[in-house]
Coordinates of C-alpha atoms in Angstrom, one line a residue:
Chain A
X1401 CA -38.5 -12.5 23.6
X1402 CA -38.4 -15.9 21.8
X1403 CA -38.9 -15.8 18.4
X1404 CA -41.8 -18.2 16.7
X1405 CA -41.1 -21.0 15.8
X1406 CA -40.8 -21.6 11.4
X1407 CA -38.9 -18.4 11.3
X1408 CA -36.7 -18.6 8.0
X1409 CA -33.3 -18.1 9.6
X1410 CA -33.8 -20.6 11.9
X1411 CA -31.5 -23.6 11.9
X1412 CA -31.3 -27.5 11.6
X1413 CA -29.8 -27.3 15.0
X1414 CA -31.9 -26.7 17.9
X1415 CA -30.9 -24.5 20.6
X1416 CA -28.8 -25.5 23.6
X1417 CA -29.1 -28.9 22.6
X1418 CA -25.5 -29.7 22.3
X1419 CA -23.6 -29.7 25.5
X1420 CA -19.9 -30.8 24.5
X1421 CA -17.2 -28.8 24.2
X1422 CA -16.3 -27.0 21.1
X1423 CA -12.9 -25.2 22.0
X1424 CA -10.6 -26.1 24.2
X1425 CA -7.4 -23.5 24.9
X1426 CA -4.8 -25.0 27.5
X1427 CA -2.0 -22.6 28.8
X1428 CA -2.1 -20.4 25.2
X1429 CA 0.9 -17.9 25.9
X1430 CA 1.0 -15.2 23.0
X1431 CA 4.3 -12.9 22.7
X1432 CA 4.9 -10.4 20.2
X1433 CA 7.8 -7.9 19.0
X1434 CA 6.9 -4.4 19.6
X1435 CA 8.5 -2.2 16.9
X1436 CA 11.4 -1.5 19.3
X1437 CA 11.8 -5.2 19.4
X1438 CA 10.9 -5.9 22.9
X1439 CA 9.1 -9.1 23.7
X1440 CA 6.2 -8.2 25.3
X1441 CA 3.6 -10.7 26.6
X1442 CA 0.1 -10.4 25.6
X1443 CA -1.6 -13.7 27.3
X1444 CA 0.1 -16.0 30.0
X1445 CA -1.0 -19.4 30.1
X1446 CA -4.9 -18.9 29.3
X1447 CA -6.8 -22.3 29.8
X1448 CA -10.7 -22.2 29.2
X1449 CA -13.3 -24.0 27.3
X1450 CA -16.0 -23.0 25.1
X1451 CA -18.8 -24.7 25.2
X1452 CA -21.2 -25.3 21.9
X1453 CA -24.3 -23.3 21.9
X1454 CA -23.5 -21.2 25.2
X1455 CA -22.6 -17.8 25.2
X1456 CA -19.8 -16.6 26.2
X1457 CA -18.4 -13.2 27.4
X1458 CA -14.6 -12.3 27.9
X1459 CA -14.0 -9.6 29.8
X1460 CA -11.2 -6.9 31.4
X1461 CA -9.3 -4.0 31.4
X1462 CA -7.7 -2.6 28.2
X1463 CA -4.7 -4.1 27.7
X1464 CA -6.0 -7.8 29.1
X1465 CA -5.2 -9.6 25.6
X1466 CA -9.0 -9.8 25.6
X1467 CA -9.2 -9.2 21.8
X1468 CA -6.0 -11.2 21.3
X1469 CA -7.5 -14.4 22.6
X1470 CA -10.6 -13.8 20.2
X1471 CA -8.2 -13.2 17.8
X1472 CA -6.7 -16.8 18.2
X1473 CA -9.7 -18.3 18.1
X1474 CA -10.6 -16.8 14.9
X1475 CA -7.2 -18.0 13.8
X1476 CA -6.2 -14.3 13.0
X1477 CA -3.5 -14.6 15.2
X1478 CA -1.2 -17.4 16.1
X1479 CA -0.3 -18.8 19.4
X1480 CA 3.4 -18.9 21.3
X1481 CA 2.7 -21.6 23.2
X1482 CA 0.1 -24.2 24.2
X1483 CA -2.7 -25.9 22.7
X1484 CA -6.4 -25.1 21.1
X1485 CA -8.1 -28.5 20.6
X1486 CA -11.2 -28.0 18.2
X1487 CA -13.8 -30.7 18.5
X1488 CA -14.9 -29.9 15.2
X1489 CA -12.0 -27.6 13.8
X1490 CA -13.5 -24.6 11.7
X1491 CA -13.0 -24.1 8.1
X1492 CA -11.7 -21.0 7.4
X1493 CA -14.6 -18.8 5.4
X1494 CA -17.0 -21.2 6.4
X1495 CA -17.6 -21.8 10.5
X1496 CA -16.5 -18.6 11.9
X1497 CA -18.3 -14.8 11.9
X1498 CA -16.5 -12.3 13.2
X1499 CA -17.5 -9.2 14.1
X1500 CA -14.4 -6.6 14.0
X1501 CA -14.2 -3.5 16.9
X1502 CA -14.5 -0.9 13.6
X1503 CA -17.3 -2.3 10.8
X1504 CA -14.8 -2.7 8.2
X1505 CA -17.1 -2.3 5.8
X1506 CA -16.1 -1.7 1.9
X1507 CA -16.8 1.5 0.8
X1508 CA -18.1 1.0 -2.6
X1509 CA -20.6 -1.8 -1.8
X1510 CA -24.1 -1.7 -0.7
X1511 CA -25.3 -2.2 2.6
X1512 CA -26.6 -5.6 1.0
X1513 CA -23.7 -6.5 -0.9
X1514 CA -21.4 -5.6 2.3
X1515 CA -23.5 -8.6 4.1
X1516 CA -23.1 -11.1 1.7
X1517 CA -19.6 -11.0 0.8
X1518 CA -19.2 -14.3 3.0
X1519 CA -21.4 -16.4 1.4
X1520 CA -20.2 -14.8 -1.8
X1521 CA -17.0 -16.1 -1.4
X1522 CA -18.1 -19.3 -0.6
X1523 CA -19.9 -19.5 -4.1
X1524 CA -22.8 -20.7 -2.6
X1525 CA -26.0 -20.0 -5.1
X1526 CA -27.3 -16.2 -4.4
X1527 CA -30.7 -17.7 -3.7
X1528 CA -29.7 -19.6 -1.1
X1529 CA -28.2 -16.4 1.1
X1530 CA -30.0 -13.3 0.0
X1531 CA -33.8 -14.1 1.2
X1532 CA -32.1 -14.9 4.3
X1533 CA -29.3 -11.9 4.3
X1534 CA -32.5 -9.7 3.5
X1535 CA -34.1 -11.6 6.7
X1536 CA -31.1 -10.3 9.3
X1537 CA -31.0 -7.0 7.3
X1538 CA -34.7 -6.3 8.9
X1539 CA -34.1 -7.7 11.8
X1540 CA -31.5 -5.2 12.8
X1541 CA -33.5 -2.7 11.3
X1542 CA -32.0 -2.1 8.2
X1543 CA -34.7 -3.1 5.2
X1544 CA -34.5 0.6 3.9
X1545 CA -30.7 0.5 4.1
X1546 CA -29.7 -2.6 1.7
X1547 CA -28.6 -0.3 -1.1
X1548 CA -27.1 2.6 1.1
X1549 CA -23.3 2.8 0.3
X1550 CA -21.8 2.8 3.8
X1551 CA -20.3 6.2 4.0
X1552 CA -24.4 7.6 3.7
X1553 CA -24.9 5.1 7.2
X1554 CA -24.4 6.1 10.8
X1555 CA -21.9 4.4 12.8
X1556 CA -24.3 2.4 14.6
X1557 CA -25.6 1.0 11.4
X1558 CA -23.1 0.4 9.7
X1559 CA -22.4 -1.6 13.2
X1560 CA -25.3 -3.6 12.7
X1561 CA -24.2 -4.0 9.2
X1562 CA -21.1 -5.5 10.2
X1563 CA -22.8 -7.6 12.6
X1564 CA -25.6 -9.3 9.5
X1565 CA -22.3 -9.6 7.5
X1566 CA -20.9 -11.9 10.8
X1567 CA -24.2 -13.7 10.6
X1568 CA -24.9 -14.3 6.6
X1569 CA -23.2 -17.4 5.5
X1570 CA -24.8 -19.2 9.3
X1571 CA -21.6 -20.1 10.6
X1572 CA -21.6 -22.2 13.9
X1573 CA -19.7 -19.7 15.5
X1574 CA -19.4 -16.2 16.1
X1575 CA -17.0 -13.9 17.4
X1576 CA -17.8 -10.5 18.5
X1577 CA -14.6 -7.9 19.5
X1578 CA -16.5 -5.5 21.4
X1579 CA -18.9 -5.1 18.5
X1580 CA -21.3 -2.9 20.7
X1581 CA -19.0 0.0 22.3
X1582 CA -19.0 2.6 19.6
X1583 CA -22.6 2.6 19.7
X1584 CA -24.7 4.6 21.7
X1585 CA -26.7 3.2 25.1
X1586 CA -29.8 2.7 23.1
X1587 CA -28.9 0.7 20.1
X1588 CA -26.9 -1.2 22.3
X1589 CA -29.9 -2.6 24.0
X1590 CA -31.6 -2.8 21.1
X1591 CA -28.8 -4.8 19.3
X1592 CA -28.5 -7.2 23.1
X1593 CA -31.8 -8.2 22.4
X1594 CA -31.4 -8.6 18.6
X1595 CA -28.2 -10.7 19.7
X1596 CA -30.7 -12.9 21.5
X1597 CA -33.4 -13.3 19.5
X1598 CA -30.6 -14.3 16.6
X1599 CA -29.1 -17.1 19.2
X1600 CA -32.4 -18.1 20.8
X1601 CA -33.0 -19.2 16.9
X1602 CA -30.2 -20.7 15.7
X1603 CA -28.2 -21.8 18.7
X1604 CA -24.9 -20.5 17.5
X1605 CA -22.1 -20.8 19.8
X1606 CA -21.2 -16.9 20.3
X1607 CA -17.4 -15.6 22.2
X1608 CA -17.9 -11.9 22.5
X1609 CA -15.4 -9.2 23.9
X1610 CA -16.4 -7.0 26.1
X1611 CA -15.4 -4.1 28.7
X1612 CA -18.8 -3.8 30.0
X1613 CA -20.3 -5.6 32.7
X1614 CA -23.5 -5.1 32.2
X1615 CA -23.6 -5.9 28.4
X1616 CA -21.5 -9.6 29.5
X1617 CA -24.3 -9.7 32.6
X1618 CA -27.3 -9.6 30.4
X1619 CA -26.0 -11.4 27.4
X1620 CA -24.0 -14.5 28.8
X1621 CA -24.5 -18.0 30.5
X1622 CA -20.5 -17.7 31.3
X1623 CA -18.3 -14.5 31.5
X1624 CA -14.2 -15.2 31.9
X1625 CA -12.6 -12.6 33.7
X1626 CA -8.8 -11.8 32.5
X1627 CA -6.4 -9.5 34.8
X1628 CA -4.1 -7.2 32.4
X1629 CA -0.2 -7.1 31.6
X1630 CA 0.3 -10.3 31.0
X1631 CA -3.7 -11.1 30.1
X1632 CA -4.6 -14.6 32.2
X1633 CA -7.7 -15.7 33.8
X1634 CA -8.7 -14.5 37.2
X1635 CA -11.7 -16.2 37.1
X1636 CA -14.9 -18.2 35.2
X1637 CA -18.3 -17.5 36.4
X1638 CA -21.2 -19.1 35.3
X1639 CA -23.9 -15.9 35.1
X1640 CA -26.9 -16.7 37.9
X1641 CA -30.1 -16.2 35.7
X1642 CA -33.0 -17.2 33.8
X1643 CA -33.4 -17.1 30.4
X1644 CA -34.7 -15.8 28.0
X1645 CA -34.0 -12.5 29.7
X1646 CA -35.4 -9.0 28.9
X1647 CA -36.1 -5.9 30.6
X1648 CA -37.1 -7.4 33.9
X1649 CA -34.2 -9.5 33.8
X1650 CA -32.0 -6.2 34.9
X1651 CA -34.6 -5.7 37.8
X1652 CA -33.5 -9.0 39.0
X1653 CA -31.5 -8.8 42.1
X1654 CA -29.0 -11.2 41.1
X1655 CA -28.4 -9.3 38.2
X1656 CA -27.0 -6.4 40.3
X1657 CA -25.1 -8.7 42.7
X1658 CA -23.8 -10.5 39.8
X1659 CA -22.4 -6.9 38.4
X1660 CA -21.0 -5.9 41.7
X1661 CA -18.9 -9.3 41.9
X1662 CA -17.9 -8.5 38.5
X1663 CA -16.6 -5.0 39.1
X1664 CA -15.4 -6.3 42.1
X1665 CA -12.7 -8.3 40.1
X1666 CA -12.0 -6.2 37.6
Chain B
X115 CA 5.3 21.3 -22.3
X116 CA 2.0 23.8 -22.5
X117 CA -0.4 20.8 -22.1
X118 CA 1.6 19.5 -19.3
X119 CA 0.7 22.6 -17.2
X120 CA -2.6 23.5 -18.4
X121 CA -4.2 20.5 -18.0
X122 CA -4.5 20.0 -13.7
X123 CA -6.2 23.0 -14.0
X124 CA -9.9 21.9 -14.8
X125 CA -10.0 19.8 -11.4
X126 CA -8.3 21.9 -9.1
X127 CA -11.1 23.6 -7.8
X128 CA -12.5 20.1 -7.2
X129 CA -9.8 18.6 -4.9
X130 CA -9.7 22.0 -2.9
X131 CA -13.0 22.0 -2.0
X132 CA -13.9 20.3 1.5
X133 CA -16.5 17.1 0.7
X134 CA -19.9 18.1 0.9
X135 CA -22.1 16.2 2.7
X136 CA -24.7 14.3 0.9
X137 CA -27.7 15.9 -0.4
X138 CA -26.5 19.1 -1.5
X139 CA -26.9 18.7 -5.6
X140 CA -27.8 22.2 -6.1
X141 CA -24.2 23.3 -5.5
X142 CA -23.1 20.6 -7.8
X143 CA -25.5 21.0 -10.3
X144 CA -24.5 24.5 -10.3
X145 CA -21.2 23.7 -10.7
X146 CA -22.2 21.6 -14.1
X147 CA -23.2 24.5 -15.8
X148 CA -20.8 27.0 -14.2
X149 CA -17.2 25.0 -15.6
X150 CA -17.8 24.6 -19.2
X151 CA -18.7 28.3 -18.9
X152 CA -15.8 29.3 -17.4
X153 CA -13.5 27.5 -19.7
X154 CA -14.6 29.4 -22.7
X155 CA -14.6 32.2 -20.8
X156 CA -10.7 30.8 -20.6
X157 CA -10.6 30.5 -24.4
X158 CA -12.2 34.0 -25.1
X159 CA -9.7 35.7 -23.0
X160 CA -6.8 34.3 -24.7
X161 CA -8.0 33.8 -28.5
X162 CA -8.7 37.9 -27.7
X163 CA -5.8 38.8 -26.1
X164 CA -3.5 37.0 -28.9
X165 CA -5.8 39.1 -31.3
X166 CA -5.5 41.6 -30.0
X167 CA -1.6 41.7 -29.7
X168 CA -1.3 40.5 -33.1
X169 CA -3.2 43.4 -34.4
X170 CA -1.9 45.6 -32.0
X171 CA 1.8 45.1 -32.1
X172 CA 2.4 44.4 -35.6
X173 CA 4.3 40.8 -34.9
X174 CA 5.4 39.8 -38.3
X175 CA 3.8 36.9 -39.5
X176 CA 6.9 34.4 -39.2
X177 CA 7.0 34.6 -35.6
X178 CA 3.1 34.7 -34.8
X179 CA 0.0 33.7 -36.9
X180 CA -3.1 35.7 -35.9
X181 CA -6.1 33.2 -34.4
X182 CA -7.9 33.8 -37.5
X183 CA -5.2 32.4 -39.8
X184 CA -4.7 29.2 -37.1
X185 CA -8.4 29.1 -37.5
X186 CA -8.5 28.8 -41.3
X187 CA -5.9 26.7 -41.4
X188 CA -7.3 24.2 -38.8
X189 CA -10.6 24.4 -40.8
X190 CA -8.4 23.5 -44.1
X191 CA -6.4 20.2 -42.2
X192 CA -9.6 19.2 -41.3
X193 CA -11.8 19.5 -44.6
X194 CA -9.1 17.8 -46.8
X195 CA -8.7 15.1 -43.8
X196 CA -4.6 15.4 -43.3
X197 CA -6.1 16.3 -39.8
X198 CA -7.8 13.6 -39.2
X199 CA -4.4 10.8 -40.3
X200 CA -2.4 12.3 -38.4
X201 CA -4.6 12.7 -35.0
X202 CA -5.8 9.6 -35.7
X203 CA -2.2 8.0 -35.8
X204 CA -1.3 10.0 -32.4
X205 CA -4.2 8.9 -30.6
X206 CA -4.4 5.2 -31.6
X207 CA -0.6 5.3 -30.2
X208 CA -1.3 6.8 -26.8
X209 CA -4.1 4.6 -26.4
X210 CA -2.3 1.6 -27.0
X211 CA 1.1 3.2 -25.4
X212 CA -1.0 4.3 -22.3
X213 CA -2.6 0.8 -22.2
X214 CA 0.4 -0.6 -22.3
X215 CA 2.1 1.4 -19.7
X216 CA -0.6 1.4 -17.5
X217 CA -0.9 -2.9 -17.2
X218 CA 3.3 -2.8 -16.7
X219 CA 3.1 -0.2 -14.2
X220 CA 0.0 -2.1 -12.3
X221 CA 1.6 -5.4 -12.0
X222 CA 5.1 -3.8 -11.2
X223 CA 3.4 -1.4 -8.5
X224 CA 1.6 -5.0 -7.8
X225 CA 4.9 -6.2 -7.1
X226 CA 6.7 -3.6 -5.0
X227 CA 3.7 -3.2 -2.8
X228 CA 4.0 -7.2 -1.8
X229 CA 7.3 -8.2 -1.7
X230 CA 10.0 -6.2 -0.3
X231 CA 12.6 -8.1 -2.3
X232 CA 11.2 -6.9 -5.5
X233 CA 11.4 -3.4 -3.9
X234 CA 14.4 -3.3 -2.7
X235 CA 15.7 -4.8 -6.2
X236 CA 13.6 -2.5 -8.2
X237 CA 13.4 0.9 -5.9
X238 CA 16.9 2.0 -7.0
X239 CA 16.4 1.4 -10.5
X240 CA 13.3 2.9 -11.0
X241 CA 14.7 6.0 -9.1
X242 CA 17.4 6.9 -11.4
X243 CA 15.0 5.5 -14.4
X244 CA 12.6 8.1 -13.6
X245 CA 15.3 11.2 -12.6
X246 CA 16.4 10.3 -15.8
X247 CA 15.0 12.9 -19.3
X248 CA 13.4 11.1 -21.5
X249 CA 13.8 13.4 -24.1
X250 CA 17.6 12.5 -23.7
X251 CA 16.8 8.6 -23.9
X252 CA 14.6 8.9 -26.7
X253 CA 17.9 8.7 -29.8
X254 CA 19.0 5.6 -27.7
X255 CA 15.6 4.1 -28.7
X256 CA 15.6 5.0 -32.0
X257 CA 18.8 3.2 -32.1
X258 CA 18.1 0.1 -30.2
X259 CA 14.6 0.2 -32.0
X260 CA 14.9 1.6 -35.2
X261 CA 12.7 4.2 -36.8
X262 CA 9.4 2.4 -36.3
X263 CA 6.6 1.7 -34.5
X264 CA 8.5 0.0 -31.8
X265 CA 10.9 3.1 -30.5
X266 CA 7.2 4.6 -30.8
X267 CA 6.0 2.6 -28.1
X268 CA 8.7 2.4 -25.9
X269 CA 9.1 5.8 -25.7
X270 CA 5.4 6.1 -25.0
X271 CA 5.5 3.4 -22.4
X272 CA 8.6 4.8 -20.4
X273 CA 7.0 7.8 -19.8
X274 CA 3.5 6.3 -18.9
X275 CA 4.2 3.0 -16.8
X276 CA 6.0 5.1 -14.0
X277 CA 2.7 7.6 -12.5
X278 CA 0.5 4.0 -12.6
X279 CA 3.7 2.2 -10.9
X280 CA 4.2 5.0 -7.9
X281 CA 0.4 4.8 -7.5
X282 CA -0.7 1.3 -7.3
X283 CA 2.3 1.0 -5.5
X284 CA 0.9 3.9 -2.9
X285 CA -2.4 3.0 -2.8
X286 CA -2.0 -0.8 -1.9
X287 CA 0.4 -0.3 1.0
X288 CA -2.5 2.7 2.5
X289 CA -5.1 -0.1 2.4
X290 CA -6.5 -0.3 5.4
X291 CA -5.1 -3.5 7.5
X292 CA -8.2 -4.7 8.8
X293 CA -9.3 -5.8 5.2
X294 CA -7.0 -8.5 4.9
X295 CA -8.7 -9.9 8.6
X296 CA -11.9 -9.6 6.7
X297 CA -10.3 -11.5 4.2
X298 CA -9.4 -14.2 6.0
X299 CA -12.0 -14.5 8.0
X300 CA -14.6 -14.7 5.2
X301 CA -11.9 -17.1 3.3
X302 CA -10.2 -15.0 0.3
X303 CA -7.2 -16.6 -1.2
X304 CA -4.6 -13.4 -1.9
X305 CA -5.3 -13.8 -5.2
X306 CA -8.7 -13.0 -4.9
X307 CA -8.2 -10.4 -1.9
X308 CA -5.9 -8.4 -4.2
X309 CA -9.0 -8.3 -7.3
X310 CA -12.0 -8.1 -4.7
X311 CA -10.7 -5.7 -2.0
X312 CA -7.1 -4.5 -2.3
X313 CA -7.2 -2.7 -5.5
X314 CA -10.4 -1.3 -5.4
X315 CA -9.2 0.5 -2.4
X316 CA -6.3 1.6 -4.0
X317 CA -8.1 2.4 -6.8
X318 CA -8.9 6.8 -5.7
X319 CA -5.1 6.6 -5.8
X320 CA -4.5 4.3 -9.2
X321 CA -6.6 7.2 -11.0
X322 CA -5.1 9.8 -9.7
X323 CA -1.7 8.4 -11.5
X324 CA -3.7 7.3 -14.5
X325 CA -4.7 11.0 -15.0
X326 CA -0.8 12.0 -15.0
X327 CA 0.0 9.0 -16.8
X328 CA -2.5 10.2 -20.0
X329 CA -1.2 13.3 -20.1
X330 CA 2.9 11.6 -20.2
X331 CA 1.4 9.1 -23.0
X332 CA 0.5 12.0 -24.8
X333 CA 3.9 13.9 -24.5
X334 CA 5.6 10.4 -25.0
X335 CA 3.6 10.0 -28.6
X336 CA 4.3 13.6 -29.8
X337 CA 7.7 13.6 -28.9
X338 CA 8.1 10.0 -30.6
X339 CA 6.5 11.4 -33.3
X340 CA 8.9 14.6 -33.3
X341 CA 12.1 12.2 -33.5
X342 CA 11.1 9.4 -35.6
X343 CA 8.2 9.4 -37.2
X344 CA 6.5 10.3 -40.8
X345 CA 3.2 10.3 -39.4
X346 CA 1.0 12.2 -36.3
X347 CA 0.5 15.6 -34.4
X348 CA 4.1 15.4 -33.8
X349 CA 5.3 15.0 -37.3
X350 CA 3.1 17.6 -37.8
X351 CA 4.9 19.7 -36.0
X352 CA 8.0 19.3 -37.4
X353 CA 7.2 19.7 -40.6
X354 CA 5.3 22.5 -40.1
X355 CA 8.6 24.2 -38.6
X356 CA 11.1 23.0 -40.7
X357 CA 9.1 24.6 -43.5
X358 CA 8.4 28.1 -41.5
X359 CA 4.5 27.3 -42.1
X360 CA 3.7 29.5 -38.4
X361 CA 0.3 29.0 -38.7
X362 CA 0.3 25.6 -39.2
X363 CA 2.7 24.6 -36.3
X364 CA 0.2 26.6 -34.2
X365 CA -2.6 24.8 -35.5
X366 CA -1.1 21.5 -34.3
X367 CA -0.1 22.8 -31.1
X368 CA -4.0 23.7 -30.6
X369 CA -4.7 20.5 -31.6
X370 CA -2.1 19.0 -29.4
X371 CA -3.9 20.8 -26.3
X372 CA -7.3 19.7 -27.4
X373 CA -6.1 15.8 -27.1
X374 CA -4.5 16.5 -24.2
X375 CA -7.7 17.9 -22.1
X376 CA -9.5 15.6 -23.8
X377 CA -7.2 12.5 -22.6
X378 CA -7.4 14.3 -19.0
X379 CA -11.2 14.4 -19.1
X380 CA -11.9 11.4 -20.0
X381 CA -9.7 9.7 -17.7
X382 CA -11.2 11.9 -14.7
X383 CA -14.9 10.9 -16.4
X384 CA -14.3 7.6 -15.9
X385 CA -12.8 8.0 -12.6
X386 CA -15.6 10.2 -11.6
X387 CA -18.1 7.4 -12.5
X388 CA -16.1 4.4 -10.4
X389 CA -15.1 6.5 -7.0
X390 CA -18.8 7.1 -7.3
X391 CA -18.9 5.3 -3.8
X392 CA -16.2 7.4 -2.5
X393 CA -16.7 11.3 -2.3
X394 CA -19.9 13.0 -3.1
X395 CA -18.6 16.0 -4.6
X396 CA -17.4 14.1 -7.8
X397 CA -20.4 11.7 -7.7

């Protein structure tokens, strides 16, 4: 599955090549008023690093503060208590894709116009982002699409939409809040590998949410379990195999042992 | 006010019908040639029964002018162009009134939808502003304003900036919340979330006031007109009453319709053409 070498959307940074850390969270706590005005705790002293160029999944039960922690990191949210040490702190618009449960697309744009409203904002020059926004578009599939208003789209692609909108201004990071879990089993495979072939050519440091174990099995090089109500870490694991991983990666017998240790602390 | 009522009418079936998904332009297409049908089917049925009455019933001529003397007469304003001054005069006022209205009711309805302060300082106001006639304001303005153009606009603007108000207001706060994560996250200053995202979604529910607010400019320039004025549809009126010409005064009121569906249609064309995105039915 790796993907030639002098494709256009590949980056100035190689792959994997940077080992430092990029994110550091120590003891975040995040409470919030519920509309009765209780305090309720969403995330109790969450410590855990995120490496540059890795890949990492979060996952738990609902109600783990799993998408509040990405939230954080995007800087969506803001933090109680504790510390998030950047080593090279994001600007906002500019480092950071997000990728949003729902699409959130805008109704009265174009698949096209949807993906570019990043780099749009950014006012950098259109030729800059579109040969490369029309690159991801037909990567995911979606060539045919670019001028389909969103509401003529299935869910899945409008997904995958939302996902080359994350992607289109090349930020060095990308968040994903269980971007693959309204779609069905295969378009999610299909988008798994798409992830992969995207990250295997730029080497962009990805933090996804996820409730599946096998989607944070086959996609991660680390997967940090959080235990619900308050959310904190149970537990960091690095993820046992080879890449670059495809079909016969799942026929691996560490990838089932890896799942079942998983499950196990879920 | 006969406009007031009549004019919803045309888009009714529209709004009740459930969206269709895409792809079925025969049913619309249909439609296209069905409704301007039907409308002078309208027309016919009323222009004959009025005839027919008239004829029929003997109404003497001071109470009710036959359609063929409205006709003649609306053929005679227009060919010696007294027509044309006065609907000129009426129009050029509810498009400058409405225009006016409609940029004070936006950036109030701006305003309300983003601070609460302003709302809670403005929302009690506004309430007994708008339970307020304006028909029973309108002598105050002709005598804080004078006779002119001015009481003119004011009037026109009273009754026009509160629909646009109410629905910018609405359609802002109904914006869905997880634009303004977008908009952070791809690095929109308010300013620029507000023109880019915010009120282009709310704008299904700014048109939908605009439409009402047309219709008020309208009623807002003839009733000006009726009270102060020398010149318009509204003037029209009143002269035509105070000197017992029936069939003129029903001329004007024809006329008076006419702009009114006119106003309404064009606002709904041009909402028709920027919802394009939003419901296939209209598109």
């Amino acid at each position: 599955m790796s993907v030639p070498t002098g494709n256009p959307i590949a980056d100035r940074r190689s792959p994997q090549d940077a080992e430092g850390t990029l994110l550091r969270l120590s003891q975040i706590t995040k409470e919030y008023r519920s509309d009765r005005g209780k305090v309720v705790r969403a995330l109790h002293e969450v410590s855990l690093d995120v490496r540059q160029g890795e890949i990492l999944a979060i996952i738990g039960a609902s109600g783990c503060g799993k998408s509040t922690l990405l939230r954080i990191m995007a800087g969506l949210d803001t933090i109680t208590s504790g510390q998030a040490e950047w080593s090279r702190r994001p600007t906002p618009g500019r480092d950071i894709g997000y990728v949003f449960q729902e699409p959130v697309l805008l109704p009265w744009r174009s698949v096209f116009r949807n993906a570019c409203i990043a780099p749009e904002t950014l006012k950098i020059p259109r030729q800059r982002y579109e040969p490369r926004v029309r690159e991801l578009l037909g990567l995911v599939g979606l060539t045919d699409f670019a001028d389909a208003l969103p509401r003529e789209l299935s869910g899945g692609m409008r997904q995958r939409t939302s996902i080359v909108r994350a992607l289109a201004h090349d930020p060095m990071l990308l968040l994903m809040d269980e971007p693959f879990g309204a779609l069905d089993q295969i378009t999610r495979e299909k988008l798994h590998d798409d992830l992969l072939n995207i990250w295997t050519a730029t080497g962009k440091t990805i933090v996804f949410v996820t409730h599946s174990v096998d989607e944070a099995t086959y996609l991660a090089d680390r997967v940090v379990v959080l235990s619900p109500r308050p959310g904190r870490v149970r537990a960091i694991h690095d993820v046992p195999l080879p890449r670059p991983r495809d079909a016969r990666t799942k026929l691996d017998p560490r990838f089932a042992e890896f799942q079942a240790m998983l499950r196990g602390e879920l | 006010m006969t406009v007031r009522t009549s004019a919803p009418e045309p888009a009714a079936p529209v709004a009740a019908r459930p969206p269709a998904p895409v792809g079925t332009s025969r049913r619309g297409r249909l439609r296209l040639v069905v409704k301007p049908f039907v409308a002078l089917l309208y027309v016919l049925v009323i222009v004959g029964v009025w005839g027919a009455y008239q004829a029929v019933a003997d109404v003497p001529r001071y109470l009710l002018a036959s359609p063929a003397e409205v006709g003649s007469q609306l053929l005679d304003l227009a060919r010696t162009g007294t027509l044309w001054a006065h609907l000129g005069y009426t129009v050029r006022n509810i498009g400058v009134g409405f225009a006016l209205g409609a940029v004070i009711g936006a950036v109030l309805g701006v305003a309300v939808s983003r601070s609460q302060i302003v709302d809670a300082m403005l929302s009690p106001f506004l309430v007994v502003f708008q339970a307020m006639p304006k028909i029973a304001l309108a002598p105050m303005f002709v005598l804080w304003f004078g006779l002119g153009l001015t009481s003119q606009f004011v009037l026109i603007v009273s009754l026009s900036f509160f629909p646009i108000l109410v629905g910018t207001a609405t359609g802002l706060r109904q914006v869905n919340p997880a634009y303004r994560d977008l908009a952070t996250i791809v690095g929109l200053n308010p300013v620029a979330r507000l023109f880019r995202i915010d009120i282009r979604a709310a704008s299904p529910s700014i048109f939908a006031a605009a439409r009402v607010a047309a219709v008020d400019a309208m009623t807002g320039a003839v009733l000006a007109e009726w009270i102060s004025s020398s010149r318009g549809l509204g003037y029209l009126l009143v002269e035509a009453n105070s000197s017992y010409q029936v069939p003129m005064l029903m001329a004007s009121i024809v006329v008076i319709v006419v702009v009114g569906l006119a106003l309404y249609q064009l606002v709904s064309f041009v909402e028709a053409r920027a919802l394009q995105w939003r419901d296939p039915v209209t598109a």
